[in-house]
PDB file of C-alpha atoms in Angstrom:
ATOM      1  CA  MET A  30     -25.255 -32.499 -14.676  1.00  0.00           C
ATOM      2  CA  LEU A  31     -23.280 -34.346 -12.169  1.00  0.00           C
ATOM      3  CA  GLN A  32     -19.510 -33.573 -11.311  1.00  0.00           C
ATOM      4  CA  ALA A  33     -16.363 -35.224  -9.948  1.00  0.00           C
ATOM      5  CA  GLU A  34     -13.354 -33.266  -8.973  1.00  0.00           C
ATOM      6  CA  ARG A  35      -9.696 -34.081  -8.203  1.00  0.00           C
ATOM      7  CA  PHE A  36      -6.707 -32.004  -7.507  1.00  0.00           C
ATOM      8  CA  HIS A  37      -3.140 -32.542  -8.235  1.00  0.00           C
ATOM      9  CA  ASP A  38      -0.208 -30.573  -7.080  1.00  0.00           C
ATOM     10  CA  ILE A  39       2.439 -29.386  -9.031  1.00  0.00           C
ATOM     11  CA  SER A  40       5.924 -27.345  -8.776  1.00  0.00           C
ATOM     12  CA  CYS A  41       6.711 -25.408 -11.882  1.00  0.00           C
ATOM     13  CA  GLY A  42       8.566 -21.973 -13.107  1.00  0.00           C
ATOM     14  CA  HIS A  43       7.210 -19.460 -15.361  1.00  0.00           C
ATOM     15  CA  ARG A  44       7.617 -15.903 -16.106  1.00  0.00           C
ATOM     16  CA  VAL A  45       4.972 -13.577 -17.308  1.00  0.00           C
ATOM     17  CA  TYR A  46       6.348 -12.097 -20.711  1.00  0.00           C
ATOM     18  CA  GLY A  47       5.830  -8.400 -20.684  1.00  0.00           C
ATOM     19  CA  HIS A  48       4.279  -8.101 -16.945  1.00  0.00           C
ATOM     20  CA  GLU A  49       5.052  -4.658 -15.411  1.00  0.00           C
ATOM     21  CA  GLY A  50       6.463  -6.089 -12.380  1.00  0.00           C
ATOM     22  CA  LYS A  51       8.107  -9.046 -10.402  1.00  0.00           C
ATOM     23  CA  CYS A  52       6.454 -11.868 -12.642  1.00  0.00           C
ATOM     24  CA  LYS A  53       8.396 -10.645 -15.834  1.00  0.00           C
ATOM     25  CA  ASN A  54      11.405 -12.421 -14.065  1.00  0.00           C
ATOM     26  CA  LEU A  55      11.939 -16.148 -13.731  1.00  0.00           C
ATOM     27  CA  HIS A  56      10.066 -17.761 -10.917  1.00  0.00           C
ATOM     28  CA  GLY A  57       8.023 -20.623  -9.721  1.00  0.00           C
ATOM     29  CA  HIS A  58       5.084 -21.547  -7.521  1.00  0.00           C
ATOM     30  CA  ASN A  59       3.522 -24.604  -5.883  1.00  0.00           C
ATOM     31  CA  TYR A  60       0.463 -24.894  -7.874  1.00  0.00           C
ATOM     32  CA  ARG A  61      -2.582 -26.778  -6.860  1.00  0.00           C
ATOM     33  CA  ILE A  62      -4.643 -27.592  -9.814  1.00  0.00           C
ATOM     34  CA  HIS A  63      -8.674 -28.759  -9.426  1.00  0.00           C
ATOM     35  CA  PHE A  64      -9.951 -30.596 -12.435  1.00  0.00           C
ATOM     36  CA  VAL A  65     -13.751 -30.839 -12.449  1.00  0.00           C
ATOM     37  CA  CYS A  66     -15.063 -33.294 -14.852  1.00  0.00           C
ATOM     38  CA  GLU A  67     -19.017 -32.939 -15.328  1.00  0.00           C
ATOM     39  CA  GLY A  68     -21.129 -36.014 -17.001  1.00  0.00           C
ATOM     40  CA  ALA A  69     -25.217 -36.082 -17.798  1.00  0.00           C
ATOM     41  CA  SER A  70     -25.279 -39.513 -16.391  1.00  0.00           C
ATOM     42  CA  LEU A  71     -23.846 -41.636 -13.804  1.00  0.00           C
ATOM     43  CA  ASP A  72     -21.962 -45.290 -14.541  1.00  0.00           C
ATOM     44  CA  ASP A  73     -23.078 -48.718 -13.680  1.00  0.00           C
ATOM     45  CA  LEU A  74     -21.328 -48.086 -10.076  1.00  0.00           C
ATOM     46  CA  GLY A  75     -23.023 -44.684  -9.494  1.00  0.00           C
ATOM     47  CA  ARG A  76     -20.037 -42.658 -10.470  1.00  0.00           C
ATOM     48  CA  VAL A  77     -19.348 -39.656 -12.940  1.00  0.00           C
ATOM     49  CA  ILE A  78     -16.076 -40.954 -13.502  1.00  0.00           C
ATOM     50  CA  ASP A  79     -13.782 -42.509 -11.176  1.00  0.00           C
ATOM     51  CA  PHE A  80     -11.504 -40.768  -9.586  1.00  0.00           C
ATOM     52  CA  GLY A  81      -8.741 -42.856 -10.389  1.00  0.00           C
ATOM     53  CA  VAL A  82      -9.123 -42.259 -14.002  1.00  0.00           C
ATOM     54  CA  ILE A  83      -8.984 -38.402 -13.363  1.00  0.00           C
ATOM     55  CA  LYS A  84      -5.744 -39.265 -11.995  1.00  0.00           C
ATOM     56  CA  THR A  85      -4.389 -41.453 -15.034  1.00  0.00           C
ATOM     57  CA  LEU A  86      -5.659 -38.692 -17.624  1.00  0.00           C
ATOM     58  CA  LEU A  87      -5.215 -35.297 -15.957  1.00  0.00           C
ATOM     59  CA  CYS A  88      -3.435 -35.469 -13.008  1.00  0.00           C
ATOM     60  CA  ASN A  89      -0.405 -37.603 -14.866  1.00  0.00           C
ATOM     61  CA  TRP A  90      -0.391 -35.629 -17.594  1.00  0.00           C
ATOM     62  CA  VAL A  91       0.478 -32.058 -15.635  1.00  0.00           C
ATOM     63  CA  GLU A  92       2.765 -34.021 -13.480  1.00  0.00           C
ATOM     64  CA  ASP A  93       4.693 -35.381 -16.658  1.00  0.00           C
ATOM     65  CA  HIS A  94       4.835 -32.480 -18.697  1.00  0.00           C
ATOM     66  CA  TRP A  95       4.683 -29.404 -16.277  1.00  0.00           C
ATOM     67  CA  ASP A  96       5.771 -30.583 -12.767  1.00  0.00           C
ATOM     68  CA  HIS A  97       9.280 -29.231 -11.891  1.00  0.00           C
ATOM     69  CA  ARG A  98       9.758 -27.940 -15.259  1.00  0.00           C
ATOM     70  CA  MET A  99      10.126 -24.187 -16.556  1.00  0.00           C
ATOM     71  CA  LEU A 100       7.016 -22.944 -18.890  1.00  0.00           C
ATOM     72  CA  LEU A 101       7.833 -20.406 -20.952  1.00  0.00           C
ATOM     73  CA  TRP A 102       5.686 -18.658 -23.721  1.00  0.00           C
ATOM     74  CA  ALA A 103       6.801 -19.678 -27.361  1.00  0.00           C
ATOM     75  CA  GLU A 104       7.157 -15.555 -28.331  1.00  0.00           C
ATOM     76  CA  ASP A 105       9.179 -15.029 -24.916  1.00  0.00           C
ATOM     77  CA  PRO A 106      12.739 -14.569 -26.095  1.00  0.00           C
ATOM     78  CA  PHE A 107      13.997 -16.023 -22.732  1.00  0.00           C
ATOM     79  CA  TYR A 108      12.902 -19.350 -24.516  1.00  0.00           C
ATOM     80  CA  ALA A 109      15.025 -19.033 -27.739  1.00  0.00           C
ATOM     81  CA  TYR A 110      17.804 -19.021 -25.194  1.00  0.00           C
ATOM     82  CA  LEU A 111      16.906 -21.070 -22.739  1.00  0.00           C
ATOM     83  CA  ARG A 112      15.573 -24.136 -24.796  1.00  0.00           C
ATOM     84  CA  ASP A 113      19.165 -25.014 -26.208  1.00  0.00           C
ATOM     85  CA  ILE A 114      20.685 -24.944 -22.794  1.00  0.00           C
ATOM     86  CA  ASP A 115      18.044 -26.588 -20.157  1.00  0.00           C
ATOM     87  CA  ALA A 116      15.932 -29.528 -21.229  1.00  0.00           C
ATOM     88  CA  SER A 117      13.518 -28.787 -18.479  1.00  0.00           C
ATOM     89  CA  VAL A 118      12.094 -25.762 -20.642  1.00  0.00           C
ATOM     90  CA  VAL A 119       8.991 -26.421 -21.637  1.00  0.00           C
ATOM     91  CA  ARG A 120       7.158 -24.283 -24.828  1.00  0.00           C
ATOM     92  CA  VAL A 121       3.659 -23.564 -24.327  1.00  0.00           C
ATOM     93  CA  PRO A 122       1.567 -21.374 -26.664  1.00  0.00           C
ATOM     94  CA  PHE A 123       0.358 -18.953 -24.171  1.00  0.00           C
ATOM     95  CA  ASN A 124       1.745 -16.915 -22.055  1.00  0.00           C
ATOM     96  CA  PRO A 125       2.240 -18.694 -18.899  1.00  0.00           C
ATOM     97  CA  THR A 126      -0.360 -17.073 -16.678  1.00  0.00           C
ATOM     98  CA  ALA A 127      -2.304 -19.130 -14.111  1.00  0.00           C
ATOM     99  CA  GLU A 128      -5.611 -17.778 -16.156  1.00  0.00           C
ATOM    100  CA  ASN A 129      -4.322 -19.163 -19.379  1.00  0.00           C
ATOM    101  CA  MET A 130      -3.047 -22.174 -18.165  1.00  0.00           C
ATOM    102  CA  ALA A 131      -6.684 -22.842 -17.058  1.00  0.00           C
ATOM    103  CA  GLN A 132      -8.132 -22.065 -19.939  1.00  0.00           C
ATOM    104  CA  TRP A 133      -5.640 -24.253 -22.001  1.00  0.00           C
ATOM    105  CA  LEU A 134      -6.501 -27.412 -20.000  1.00  0.00           C
ATOM    106  CA  VAL A 135     -10.153 -27.133 -20.581  1.00  0.00           C
ATOM    107  CA  THR A 136     -10.326 -26.200 -24.099  1.00  0.00           C
ATOM    108  CA  VAL A 137      -7.048 -28.285 -25.251  1.00  0.00           C
ATOM    109  CA  LEU A 138      -5.754 -31.151 -22.924  1.00  0.00           C
ATOM    110  CA  GLY A 139      -9.545 -31.516 -21.490  1.00  0.00           C
ATOM    111  CA  PRO A 140     -10.882 -32.800 -25.013  1.00  0.00           C
ATOM    112  CA  ASP A 141      -8.007 -34.972 -26.219  1.00  0.00           C
ATOM    113  CA  VAL A 142      -7.134 -36.969 -23.255  1.00  0.00           C
ATOM    114  CA  LEU A 143     -11.093 -37.801 -22.197  1.00  0.00           C
ATOM    115  CA  GLU A 144     -11.669 -38.396 -25.593  1.00  0.00           C
ATOM    116  CA  GLY A 145     -14.108 -41.715 -25.555  1.00  0.00           C
ATOM    117  CA  THR A 146     -15.312 -41.261 -21.996  1.00  0.00           C
ATOM    118  CA  LYS A 147     -18.786 -40.298 -21.020  1.00  0.00           C
ATOM    119  CA  VAL A 148     -17.574 -36.924 -19.446  1.00  0.00           C
ATOM    120  CA  ARG A 149     -15.672 -33.760 -20.255  1.00  0.00           C
ATOM    121  CA  LEU A 150     -13.744 -31.253 -18.199  1.00  0.00           C
ATOM    122  CA  THR A 151     -15.960 -28.109 -17.827  1.00  0.00           C
ATOM    123  CA  GLU A 152     -13.558 -26.020 -15.161  1.00  0.00           C
ATOM    124  CA  VAL A 153     -10.001 -26.260 -13.931  1.00  0.00           C
ATOM    125  CA  ARG A 154      -9.073 -23.986 -10.790  1.00  0.00           C
ATOM    126  CA  ILE A 155      -5.507 -23.501 -10.391  1.00  0.00           C
ATOM    127  CA  GLU A 156      -4.191 -22.145  -7.154  1.00  0.00           C
ATOM    128  CA  GLU A 157      -0.950 -20.165  -7.879  1.00  0.00           C
ATOM    129  CA  THR A 158      -0.411 -19.472  -4.158  1.00  0.00           C
ATOM    130  CA  ARG A 159      -2.583 -19.921  -0.971  1.00  0.00           C
ATOM    131  CA  LYS A 160      -3.625 -16.578  -1.594  1.00  0.00           C
ATOM    132  CA  CYS A 161      -4.390 -16.373  -5.209  1.00  0.00           C
ATOM    133  CA  ASN A 162      -6.149 -18.757  -7.827  1.00  0.00           C
ATOM    134  CA  VAL A 163      -7.799 -18.786 -10.547  1.00  0.00           C
ATOM    135  CA  THR A 164     -11.031 -20.463 -12.255  1.00  0.00           C
ATOM    136  CA  TYR A 165     -11.849 -20.977 -16.101  1.00  0.00           C
ATOM    137  CA  ARG A 166     -15.331 -22.712 -16.536  1.00  0.00           C
ATOM    138  CA  LEU A 167     -16.758 -23.918 -19.566  1.00  0.00           C
TER     139      LEU A 167
END
C-alpha cells in the first residue's frame, strides 16, 4: 500500500463530559490534524492522491465544521443549554476527546467524503497540544 499525508490546523473548543480533572471545563486547543490516505496503486501521474484533493475533501471539512466552534457531545447537559444561545456550538455523537475525534474522522467522515476516489482514509493523528497527540488507525 502507498500512503499520502497532509495536515491541517484548526482551533476549537470542547469539554470532556465526566472528566475527573480540568478537561471537564469548557476550553479549547489549537489542533493539528494529520490525514493519512492509502491506495493500492498510483494514478497516471504517479500519485496516491493529489494533496489538493485531501485539502478539498478532508481539511476543508474540518475547517468548515469544527474550526472556531465548540464541540459538545449530544449527551452533555451543556449542549442542551448552549445550543440555543450560541450557533457555534456543534453537536457531536461522541464525547469529544481527541481519541474519539480521530476515530470518527477515520470511520465516518473518511468513507463518506472519499467515496468515489481510489483511496481510503486509514489514519488520523490529532495533536491536541505540542506534547500530546493520539492516533487512530484502521
